């Protein structure tokens, strides 16, 4: 078997990294990409290599000879690497070597598990392409299959706006070709096309022609759950590091705070309504997407009006936010010098807003006597209702009674999870009987299931305060897609209501299942779409639970033990779909039962 590695390109999409180094020498998980390729090929007993170089050829050849010089190496330089594409490099290689063995063709921007190569070599078919089911984030050539036979090859430039990826497979750009195939039809058509027609296209075009004309049969091996990554641009480096650096997966997600569409993990850390938007909503939004991208959103006053239609409130009392977190710097500017009374524990941002803070406890219940006893020492009182991470819920009427009884205090109420609590929003109460000292903050991503849209609001009947906030908000504060969402959501109130009810039912079922997990000391009551769990006294294995679930089962959870001072393990789990919730329960049981089994009897 001859391994033919195409490595001539400049790697323009990998700039700025490739300005000073060859693309294949970029490090992924502790070693260069080219080393990943060679190590996996060698692990599968391949010893003969043909490498097509071009850009920074001497650098790459020197590296390969230094690290893999004990193998049979042939280097072919594509002198026209800047003007040609891989069809020319492949034609140059096939025309320059004696083809007396089958060829394993691989491009040089891949990080793969050795089992991927093993699957290709085990395939009983002579001419085989490795493929994977098309997923978000993939690009380039795709194929269609009938059973395990490639029926069409579709390059990226033929994938228009209406292209349906649902039944397509992405090529890994790894192939096994028989020596007969490489010496006959493929070689002839490849060489002719590269020389006479177009040397700037991709060799997959030739494969597509042969398939279309039924001159050759190319089979497909679907890699399934095997690990591989294509490094096309700098963003792919993080994805590859996540896939192949299992010991760093938790660090990558914990420090990213989003962008999880790039990572293959079930997210129990961040919280959203799993049942909304509905499929019909998505379909309508998808149809409008091109038009929305090509238009500006409306100014802030119109956005406020559109949101008021959804909230059923006076538009003068609200400001649309680009996510609730947009208001935090404004609160810091306006109130940061004041002393604030905060729940403990709670969302970490509130503790960073104020120079001086006093805490009231939330151990699953909040003592109003404690709050009343401390209110005279502060200027601002913060309620998070339901509280994050405990899920503790206060009666909205009781909060409003407190605010009216303390008219000189600024009462800030975060209602980001209120729909799941059974309590009414303060907006409905304040619209009837205003209290100007109340400021309501809300993220809409949790209830509407749209964290990627960054949508929230602030509400107050204090027009002077709202004017000060308005002075700090830009004229275009949302994008057009989010504005259109506000228009559409009015038509889907019933779907939204049903989704909230389904989430509440799932939460209670989830809580019941969690009570049956070994070492669970307490499952907190929750008025939100998350559940807080105490696993009892901390241990090394519990401390590593989040890391182990992500590394071995690709499940992401949040360990929030550092928010508590009792030396116990605490985890906050988002409420996802019932099957996913059950999978998490099974995974945790597996990890904790394992801990019990390895604990000495004398412990």
Coordinates of C-alpha atoms in Angstrom, one line a residue:
X1 CA 0.0 0.0 0.0
X2 CA 1.3 3.4 -1.0
X3 CA 0.1 6.4 1.2
X4 CA -0.2 9.4 -1.1
X5 CA -0.4 12.6 1.0
X6 CA -1.4 15.9 -0.7
X7 CA 0.3 18.8 1.1
X8 CA 1.1 21.4 -1.6
X9 CA -1.4 24.1 -0.7
X10 CA -0.7 27.5 0.9
X11 CA -3.4 27.1 3.6
X12 CA -4.9 30.5 2.9
X13 CA -7.9 29.7 5.1
X14 CA -5.5 29.0 8.0
X15 CA -4.0 32.4 8.0
X16 CA -2.4 34.0 10.0
X17 CA -0.9 30.7 11.2
X18 CA 0.3 29.7 7.7
X19 CA 2.0 33.0 7.2
X20 CA 5.0 31.6 9.1
X21 CA 4.6 27.8 9.0
X22 CA 3.2 25.1 6.8
X23 CA -0.4 24.2 7.6
X24 CA 0.5 20.6 8.4
X25 CA 3.0 21.7 11.0
X26 CA 0.4 23.4 13.1
X27 CA 0.1 21.8 16.5
X28 CA -3.1 19.9 17.6
X29 CA -3.1 18.3 21.0
X30 CA 0.7 18.4 21.4
X31 CA 1.9 17.4 17.9
X32 CA 1.8 18.7 14.3
X33 CA -1.1 17.6 12.0
X34 CA 1.4 15.8 9.7
X35 CA 2.6 13.7 12.7
X36 CA -1.0 12.7 13.5
X37 CA -1.3 11.5 9.9
X38 CA 2.0 9.6 9.8
X39 CA 1.6 8.0 13.2
X40 CA -1.9 6.7 12.3
X41 CA -0.7 5.3 9.0
X42 CA 2.4 3.7 10.6
X43 CA 0.1 2.2 13.3
X44 CA -1.7 0.4 10.3
X45 CA 1.6 -0.9 8.9
X46 CA 2.0 1.4 6.0
X47 CA 5.6 2.1 5.3
X48 CA 5.7 3.6 1.7
X49 CA 4.8 7.3 1.4
X50 CA 4.6 9.8 -1.5
X51 CA 4.2 13.4 -0.3
X52 CA 3.2 16.1 -2.7
X53 CA 4.7 19.4 -1.5
X54 CA 4.6 23.0 -2.7
X55 CA 4.3 25.8 -0.2
X56 CA 7.2 25.9 2.2
X57 CA 8.3 22.6 0.7
X58 CA 11.8 22.5 2.3
X59 CA 10.3 23.1 5.8
X60 CA 7.8 20.3 5.5
X61 CA 10.2 17.8 3.8
X62 CA 12.8 18.5 6.5
X63 CA 10.4 17.9 9.3
X64 CA 9.1 14.6 7.7
X65 CA 12.6 13.3 7.1
X66 CA 13.7 14.1 10.6
X67 CA 10.7 12.4 12.3
X68 CA 9.9 9.6 9.8
X69 CA 13.1 9.1 7.8
X70 CA 13.2 5.4 8.6
X71 CA 10.2 4.9 6.1
X72 CA 10.2 4.7 2.3
X73 CA 9.7 8.4 1.5
X74 CA 9.2 10.1 -1.9
X75 CA 8.7 13.8 -2.3
X76 CA 7.2 15.4 -5.4
X77 CA 7.1 19.2 -5.5
X78 CA 4.2 21.0 -7.2
X79 CA 6.1 24.1 -8.4
X80 CA 2.8 25.7 -9.4
X81 CA 1.2 25.3 -6.0
X82 CA 0.0 28.9 -5.8
X83 CA -1.9 28.7 -9.1
X84 CA -3.3 25.1 -9.1
X85 CA -5.5 23.0 -6.9
X86 CA -5.4 19.4 -5.7
X87 CA -6.4 18.0 -9.0
X88 CA -3.0 19.1 -10.4
X89 CA -1.1 17.8 -7.4
X90 CA -2.7 14.4 -7.6
X91 CA -2.2 14.2 -11.4
X92 CA 1.4 15.1 -10.9
X93 CA 1.9 12.4 -8.3
X94 CA 0.2 9.6 -10.2
X95 CA 2.1 10.5 -13.3
X96 CA 5.4 10.5 -11.5
X97 CA 5.5 7.2 -9.6
X98 CA 5.3 3.6 -10.5
X99 CA 1.9 2.3 -9.4
X100 CA 2.5 -1.3 -8.4
X101 CA 0.5 -1.2 -5.3
X102 CA -2.9 0.0 -4.2
X103 CA -3.0 3.7 -3.1
X104 CA -4.3 5.2 0.1
X105 CA -5.0 8.9 -0.8
X106 CA -5.2 11.3 2.1
X107 CA -5.2 15.1 2.4
X108 CA -2.9 16.7 4.9
X109 CA -5.4 18.7 6.9
X110 CA -6.9 15.8 8.8
X111 CA -6.6 14.6 12.4
X112 CA -8.0 11.1 12.7
X113 CA -8.1 8.2 15.0
X114 CA -6.1 5.1 13.8
X115 CA -9.3 3.1 13.8
X116 CA -10.5 5.2 10.8
X117 CA -7.6 4.1 8.7
X118 CA -8.1 0.5 9.9
X119 CA -11.7 0.5 8.7
X120 CA -10.6 1.7 5.3
X121 CA -8.0 -1.0 5.0
X122 CA -10.4 -3.7 6.1
X123 CA -12.9 -2.8 3.5
X124 CA -13.4 -5.6 1.0
X125 CA -14.0 -3.2 -1.8
X126 CA -11.3 -2.1 -4.3
X127 CA -12.2 1.6 -4.5
X128 CA -13.5 3.1 -1.3
X129 CA -14.3 6.6 0.1
X130 CA -14.5 7.2 3.8
X131 CA -17.6 9.2 4.6
X132 CA -19.5 10.5 7.6
X133 CA -23.1 11.6 8.0
X134 CA -23.3 15.3 7.2
X135 CA -23.4 17.5 10.3
X136 CA -23.5 21.2 11.1
X137 CA -20.1 22.8 10.6
X138 CA -19.0 20.5 7.8
X139 CA -18.2 21.9 4.3
X140 CA -16.8 20.8 1.0
X141 CA -17.7 17.8 -1.1
X142 CA -20.6 15.6 -0.2
X143 CA -21.9 12.4 -1.7
X144 CA -25.1 10.5 -2.0
X145 CA -25.3 6.7 -1.3
X146 CA -27.4 3.8 -2.4
X147 CA -26.6 1.2 0.2
X148 CA -22.8 1.4 0.3
X149 CA -22.3 2.6 -3.3
X150 CA -21.6 6.3 -4.1
X151 CA -24.2 7.5 -6.6
X152 CA -23.2 11.1 -6.9
X153 CA -20.3 13.4 -5.9
X154 CA -21.4 17.0 -5.2
X155 CA -18.6 19.6 -4.8
X156 CA -19.2 22.7 -2.6
X157 CA -19.8 25.1 -5.5
X158 CA -22.8 23.1 -6.6
X159 CA -24.5 23.3 -3.1
X160 CA -26.9 26.3 -3.5
X161 CA -29.1 28.0 -0.9
X162 CA -31.8 25.4 -1.3
X163 CA -29.4 22.4 -1.1
X164 CA -30.7 19.6 1.1
X165 CA -28.0 18.1 3.3
X166 CA -30.3 15.8 5.2
X167 CA -29.5 12.7 3.2
X168 CA -25.9 13.6 2.3
X169 CA -22.5 12.3 3.5
X170 CA -19.3 14.3 3.9
X171 CA -16.2 12.8 2.4
X172 CA -13.2 12.6 4.8
X173 CA -10.9 13.1 1.8
X174 CA -9.4 9.7 2.5
X175 CA -9.7 7.0 -0.2
X176 CA -8.4 3.6 -1.0
X177 CA -7.9 3.1 -4.8
X178 CA -6.8 -0.1 -6.5
X179 CA -3.6 0.0 -8.6
X180 CA -5.8 -0.9 -11.6
X181 CA -8.1 2.0 -11.0
X182 CA -5.2 4.4 -10.6
X183 CA -3.4 3.1 -13.7
X184 CA -6.5 3.2 -16.0
X185 CA -9.6 5.4 -16.2
X186 CA -8.9 7.5 -13.2
X187 CA -5.4 8.4 -14.2
X188 CA -6.3 9.1 -17.8
X189 CA -9.2 11.4 -17.0
X190 CA -7.4 13.1 -14.1
X191 CA -4.3 13.9 -16.2
X192 CA -6.3 15.1 -19.2
X193 CA -8.6 17.3 -17.2
X194 CA -5.8 18.8 -15.2
X195 CA -3.7 19.6 -18.2
X196 CA -6.3 20.5 -20.9
X197 CA -9.3 21.9 -19.1
X198 CA -8.9 23.1 -15.5
X199 CA -6.0 22.7 -13.1
X200 CA -7.7 24.8 -10.4
X201 CA -10.5 22.4 -9.5
X202 CA -10.7 19.4 -7.1
X203 CA -10.0 15.8 -8.0
X204 CA -13.4 14.9 -6.6
X205 CA -14.8 16.3 -9.8
X206 CA -13.1 13.4 -11.7
X207 CA -14.6 10.9 -9.3
X208 CA -18.0 12.4 -9.8
X209 CA -17.6 12.1 -13.6
X210 CA -16.7 8.5 -13.4
X211 CA -19.6 7.8 -11.1
X212 CA -22.0 9.7 -13.2
X213 CA -20.9 8.0 -16.4
X214 CA -21.0 4.6 -14.6
X215 CA -17.5 3.9 -15.7
X216 CA -16.4 2.9 -12.2
X217 CA -18.0 1.8 -8.9
X218 CA -16.8 3.6 -5.8
X219 CA -18.0 2.2 -2.5
X220 CA -18.4 4.1 0.8
X221 CA -17.4 3.2 4.3
X222 CA -19.3 5.2 6.9
X223 CA -17.0 6.0 9.9
X224 CA -19.9 6.3 12.3
X225 CA -18.8 7.3 15.8
X226 CA -15.1 7.2 15.0
X227 CA -13.2 10.4 15.8
X228 CA -11.9 12.7 13.0
X229 CA -11.4 16.4 12.3
X230 CA -10.7 18.4 9.2
X231 CA -8.6 21.5 9.9
X232 CA -9.7 24.0 7.3
X233 CA -9.5 27.3 9.3
X234 CA -8.3 28.5 12.7
X235 CA -11.8 27.7 14.3
X236 CA -11.3 24.1 13.5
X237 CA -8.3 23.9 15.8
X238 CA -10.5 24.3 18.9
X239 CA -12.9 21.6 17.5
X240 CA -10.0 19.2 16.9
X241 CA -8.6 20.0 20.4
X242 CA -11.9 19.1 21.9
X243 CA -12.3 15.9 20.0
X244 CA -8.8 14.5 20.5
X245 CA -7.9 16.2 23.8
X246 CA -10.3 14.4 26.1
X247 CA -8.5 15.7 29.2
X248 CA -9.1 19.3 28.1
X249 CA -12.7 19.0 27.0
X250 CA -14.2 20.4 30.3
X251 CA -11.7 23.3 30.3
X252 CA -12.6 24.2 26.7
X253 CA -16.3 24.3 27.4
X254 CA -16.0 26.0 30.8
X255 CA -14.0 28.8 29.3
X256 CA -16.0 29.2 26.1
X257 CA -19.3 30.2 27.6
X258 CA -21.1 29.2 24.4
X259 CA -20.4 28.3 20.8
X260 CA -21.2 24.7 21.6
X261 CA -22.6 24.0 18.1
X262 CA -18.9 23.3 17.3
X263 CA -18.6 20.6 19.9
X264 CA -20.2 17.1 20.1
X265 CA -21.6 17.2 23.6
X266 CA -25.1 17.1 25.2
X267 CA -25.3 20.4 27.1
X268 CA -26.8 20.1 30.6
X269 CA -24.9 23.3 31.6
X270 CA -26.7 26.1 29.8
X271 CA -30.5 26.4 30.0
X272 CA -33.2 26.8 27.4
X273 CA -36.7 25.7 26.6
X274 CA -36.3 22.5 24.7
X275 CA -39.7 22.6 23.1
X276 CA -39.7 26.1 21.7
X277 CA -39.5 27.4 19.0
X278 CA -41.7 24.8 17.4
X279 CA -41.0 23.2 14.1
X280 CA -43.5 25.4 12.3
X281 CA -41.8 28.5 13.8
X282 CA -38.4 27.3 12.6
X283 CA -39.7 26.6 9.2
X284 CA -41.2 30.1 8.8
X285 CA -38.1 31.8 10.2
X286 CA -35.8 29.8 7.9
X287 CA -37.8 30.9 4.9
X288 CA -37.3 34.6 5.9
X289 CA -33.6 34.3 6.7
X290 CA -32.0 35.5 3.5
X291 CA -34.2 38.6 3.5
X292 CA -33.5 39.3 7.1
X293 CA -29.8 39.1 6.7
X294 CA -29.9 41.7 4.0
X295 CA -31.9 44.3 6.0
X296 CA -31.3 46.5 9.0
X297 CA -33.4 46.1 12.1
X298 CA -35.6 48.9 13.4
X299 CA -34.6 51.6 15.9
X300 CA -35.0 51.0 19.6
X301 CA -38.4 52.6 20.1
X302 CA -39.9 50.4 17.5
X303 CA -38.3 47.3 19.0
X304 CA -39.7 48.3 22.4
X305 CA -43.2 48.6 20.9
X306 CA -43.0 45.2 19.2
X307 CA -41.9 43.6 22.5
X308 CA -44.7 45.3 24.3
X309 CA -47.2 43.5 22.1
X310 CA -45.8 40.2 23.3
X311 CA -45.6 41.2 26.9
X312 CA -48.9 43.0 26.9
X313 CA -47.5 46.1 28.7
X314 CA -46.9 49.8 28.1
X315 CA -44.1 50.3 25.7
X316 CA -42.8 53.3 27.7
X317 CA -42.0 50.9 30.6
X318 CA -39.6 48.6 28.7
X319 CA -36.3 48.5 26.9
X320 CA -35.4 45.6 24.6
X321 CA -31.9 44.3 25.5
X322 CA -29.4 42.4 23.4
X323 CA -29.5 39.7 26.1
X324 CA -30.2 40.5 29.7
X325 CA -26.5 40.8 30.4
X326 CA -26.4 44.1 28.4
X327 CA -27.9 45.9 31.4
X328 CA -25.3 44.8 33.9
X329 CA -22.7 47.5 33.0
X330 CA -25.5 50.1 33.1
X331 CA -26.5 49.0 36.6
X332 CA -22.9 49.1 37.7
X333 CA -22.6 52.6 36.4
X334 CA -25.9 53.8 37.9
X335 CA -26.0 51.9 41.2
X336 CA -22.6 50.3 41.6
X337 CA -21.5 52.7 44.3
X338 CA -24.5 51.7 46.5
X339 CA -24.8 48.8 49.0
X340 CA -26.9 45.9 47.7
X341 CA -28.6 43.0 49.5
X342 CA -28.1 39.8 47.4
X343 CA -29.2 36.2 47.8
X344 CA -26.5 33.6 48.5
X345 CA -25.8 31.7 46.4
X346 CA -26.9 33.4 43.2
X347 CA -25.9 34.2 39.6
X348 CA -22.3 35.5 39.9
X349 CA -22.8 38.7 37.9
X350 CA -24.7 40.4 40.7
X351 CA -21.9 40.2 43.1
X352 CA -19.7 42.0 40.7
X353 CA -22.0 44.9 40.1
X354 CA -21.9 46.6 43.5
X355 CA -18.9 47.9 45.6
X356 CA -20.6 46.7 48.8
X357 CA -22.9 43.8 49.3
X358 CA -24.8 42.1 52.2
X359 CA -26.1 38.6 51.7
X360 CA -29.3 36.8 52.7
X361 CA -29.4 33.0 52.6
X362 CA -31.1 30.7 50.2
X363 CA -30.8 27.1 51.2
X364 CA -33.9 26.1 49.2
X365 CA -36.0 28.5 51.2
X366 CA -35.7 32.3 51.8
X367 CA -36.4 33.7 55.2
X368 CA -38.3 36.9 54.8
X369 CA -37.4 37.9 58.4
X370 CA -33.7 37.9 57.4
X371 CA -34.4 40.0 54.4
X372 CA -36.5 42.5 56.4
X373 CA -33.9 42.6 59.1
X374 CA -31.1 43.6 56.7
X375 CA -32.9 46.0 54.4
X376 CA -32.2 49.1 56.5
X377 CA -28.4 48.6 55.9
X378 CA -28.6 48.7 52.1
X379 CA -29.8 50.8 49.2
X380 CA -30.6 48.1 46.6
X381 CA -32.3 44.7 47.2
X382 CA -31.9 42.0 44.5
X383 CA -34.3 39.1 44.1
X384 CA -33.7 36.4 41.5
X385 CA -37.0 34.7 41.1
X386 CA -36.7 31.8 40.7
X387 CA -33.1 32.0 42.1
X388 CA -30.2 30.6 40.1
X389 CA -28.8 28.0 41.0
X390 CA -31.2 26.9 43.7
X391 CA -34.5 27.2 41.9
X392 CA -36.1 28.8 45.0
X393 CA -39.3 30.7 44.1
X394 CA -40.9 33.6 45.9
X395 CA -44.5 34.7 45.5
X396 CA -44.5 37.6 43.2
X397 CA -47.2 39.3 45.4
X398 CA -44.8 39.0 48.4
X399 CA -42.0 40.7 46.5
X400 CA -44.3 43.5 45.4
X401 CA -45.5 43.9 49.0
X402 CA -41.9 44.2 50.2
X403 CA -41.1 46.8 47.5
X404 CA -44.1 48.9 48.5
X405 CA -43.2 48.6 52.1
X406 CA -39.7 49.9 51.3
X407 CA -40.3 52.7 48.8
X408 CA -36.8 54.3 49.4
X409 CA -35.0 51.1 48.3
X410 CA -34.4 50.1 44.7
X411 CA -35.7 46.6 44.3
X412 CA -34.2 44.7 41.4
X413 CA -36.0 41.5 40.4
X414 CA -34.5 39.1 37.9
X415 CA -37.4 37.0 36.4
X416 CA -35.4 35.0 33.8
X417 CA -37.1 31.7 34.8
X418 CA -40.5 33.0 36.0
X419 CA -42.6 31.1 33.4
X420 CA -41.6 27.8 34.8
X421 CA -42.5 28.7 38.4
X422 CA -46.3 29.0 38.4
X423 CA -46.0 32.6 39.6
X424 CA -47.1 35.6 37.5
X425 CA -44.5 38.0 36.3
X426 CA -44.4 41.3 38.2
X427 CA -45.1 43.0 34.9
X428 CA -48.8 42.0 35.1
X429 CA -49.0 43.3 38.6
X430 CA -47.1 46.6 38.0
X431 CA -49.1 47.4 35.0
X432 CA -52.2 47.5 37.2
X433 CA -50.5 49.2 40.3
X434 CA -47.1 50.8 39.5
X435 CA -44.2 50.8 42.0
X436 CA -41.5 53.1 40.7
X437 CA -38.8 51.6 42.9
X438 CA -39.0 48.2 41.1
X439 CA -36.7 47.3 38.2
X440 CA -37.4 44.0 36.5
X441 CA -34.7 42.3 34.4
X442 CA -35.4 39.3 32.2
X443 CA -33.5 37.1 29.8
X444 CA -35.9 35.6 27.2
X445 CA -33.5 32.9 26.0
X446 CA -34.5 30.5 28.8
X447 CA -38.3 30.6 28.2
X448 CA -38.2 31.2 24.4
X449 CA -35.4 28.7 23.7
X450 CA -33.3 31.2 21.8
X451 CA -30.0 31.9 23.6
X452 CA -28.3 32.4 20.2
X453 CA -30.5 35.5 19.5
X454 CA -29.5 37.4 22.7
X455 CA -32.9 38.8 23.7
X456 CA -34.0 40.2 27.0
X457 CA -35.5 43.4 28.5
X458 CA -35.7 45.7 31.5
X459 CA -39.0 47.0 32.9
X460 CA -39.8 49.8 35.2
X461 CA -42.6 52.4 35.7
X462 CA -40.0 54.9 36.8
X463 CA -39.8 56.9 33.6
X464 CA -36.8 58.9 34.7
X465 CA -34.8 55.7 35.3
X466 CA -35.9 54.2 32.0
X467 CA -34.7 57.4 30.3
X468 CA -31.3 57.0 31.8
X469 CA -31.1 53.4 30.6
X470 CA -32.4 54.6 27.2
X471 CA -29.6 57.1 26.9
X472 CA -27.1 54.2 27.2
X473 CA -28.7 51.9 24.5
X474 CA -27.7 52.2 20.9
X475 CA -30.3 53.0 18.2
X476 CA -29.9 49.5 16.6
X477 CA -29.8 47.2 19.5
X478 CA -30.9 43.9 18.0
X479 CA -30.4 42.2 14.6
X480 CA -33.1 41.8 12.0
X481 CA -33.5 38.1 12.7
X482 CA -34.3 38.8 16.4
X483 CA -36.7 41.6 15.5
X484 CA -38.6 39.3 13.1
X485 CA -38.7 36.7 15.9
X486 CA -40.6 39.3 18.0
X487 CA -43.1 39.7 15.2
X488 CA -43.6 36.0 14.7
X489 CA -43.9 35.0 18.4
X490 CA -47.3 36.7 18.7
X491 CA -48.7 33.9 16.4
X492 CA -47.2 31.1 18.5
X493 CA -48.5 31.9 22.0
X494 CA -50.3 28.6 22.3
X495 CA -47.1 26.7 21.2
X496 CA -45.1 28.6 23.8
X497 CA -47.6 27.9 26.6
X498 CA -47.6 24.2 25.7
X499 CA -43.8 24.1 25.7
X500 CA -43.7 25.6 29.2
X501 CA -46.2 23.0 30.5
X502 CA -44.1 20.2 28.9
X503 CA -40.9 21.5 30.5
X504 CA -42.5 21.7 33.9
X505 CA -43.7 18.1 33.6
X506 CA -40.3 17.0 32.5
X507 CA -38.6 18.8 35.4
X508 CA -40.7 17.0 38.0
X509 CA -40.1 13.6 36.4
X510 CA -36.4 14.5 36.2
X511 CA -36.4 15.4 40.0
X512 CA -38.0 12.1 40.8
X513 CA -35.4 10.2 38.8
X514 CA -32.5 12.1 40.4
X515 CA -33.7 11.0 43.9
X516 CA -32.9 7.5 42.9
X517 CA -29.2 8.2 42.1
X518 CA -26.6 6.8 44.6
X519 CA -25.2 9.4 47.0
X520 CA -27.9 12.0 46.2
X521 CA -28.5 13.7 49.5
X522 CA -31.0 16.3 48.2
X523 CA -32.8 17.3 45.1
X524 CA -33.9 20.9 45.5
X525 CA -37.4 22.1 44.6
X526 CA -37.2 24.2 41.5
X527 CA -39.4 26.8 39.8
X528 CA -37.0 27.0 36.9
X529 CA -36.0 24.7 34.0
X530 CA -33.0 23.4 35.9
X531 CA -32.6 21.3 39.0
X532 CA -30.0 21.7 41.8
X533 CA -28.7 18.4 43.3
X534 CA -26.5 17.9 46.3
X535 CA -24.4 14.7 46.2
X536 CA -23.2 14.8 49.8
X537 CA -19.7 15.0 51.0
X538 CA -17.1 15.9 48.3
X539 CA -14.7 13.2 47.1
X540 CA -12.1 13.0 44.3
X541 CA -14.5 11.1 42.1
X542 CA -17.4 13.5 42.6
X543 CA -15.0 16.4 41.9
X544 CA -14.0 14.7 38.6
X545 CA -17.6 13.8 37.7
X546 CA -18.1 16.6 35.2
X547 CA -14.7 15.8 33.6
X548 CA -15.4 12.1 33.3
X549 CA -18.9 12.5 31.9
X550 CA -17.6 14.8 29.1
X551 CA -14.5 12.7 28.3
X552 CA -16.3 9.3 28.2
X553 CA -19.9 10.1 27.5
X554 CA -19.8 13.5 25.9
X555 CA -22.2 15.0 28.4
X556 CA -21.5 18.4 29.8
X557 CA -22.6 19.3 33.3
X558 CA -21.9 22.2 35.7
X559 CA -20.2 21.6 39.0
X560 CA -21.2 24.5 41.2
X561 CA -19.8 23.2 44.5
X562 CA -17.7 26.4 44.9
X563 CA -20.9 28.4 45.4
X564 CA -21.5 26.5 48.7
X565 CA -19.3 26.4 51.8
X566 CA -20.5 23.2 53.4
X567 CA -17.9 20.9 51.8
X568 CA -20.5 19.1 49.7
X569 CA -20.8 18.4 46.0
X570 CA -23.5 20.4 44.1
X571 CA -24.5 20.2 40.4
X572 CA -27.0 22.2 38.5
X573 CA -28.6 20.3 35.7
X574 CA -30.6 21.9 32.8
X575 CA -33.9 20.2 32.1
X576 CA -33.5 18.7 28.6
X577 CA -35.7 16.2 26.7
X578 CA -36.9 13.1 28.7
X579 CA -34.6 10.7 26.9
X580 CA -31.6 12.9 27.4
X581 CA -32.5 13.4 31.1
X582 CA -32.7 9.6 31.5
X583 CA -29.3 9.2 29.7
X584 CA -27.8 11.6 32.2
X585 CA -29.2 9.7 35.2
X586 CA -27.8 6.5 33.8
X587 CA -24.4 8.0 33.2
X588 CA -24.2 9.5 36.7
X589 CA -25.3 6.2 38.2
X590 CA -22.6 4.5 36.3
X591 CA -19.9 6.8 37.6
X592 CA -21.0 6.8 41.2
X593 CA -21.6 3.1 41.4
X594 CA -18.1 2.7 40.0
X595 CA -16.9 4.9 42.9
X596 CA -18.6 2.7 45.5
X597 CA -17.2 -0.4 44.0
X598 CA -13.6 0.8 44.3
X599 CA -14.0 2.2 47.8
X600 CA -12.2 0.0 50.4
X601 CA -14.5 -1.7 52.9
X602 CA -12.6 -0.1 55.8
X603 CA -13.2 3.4 54.4

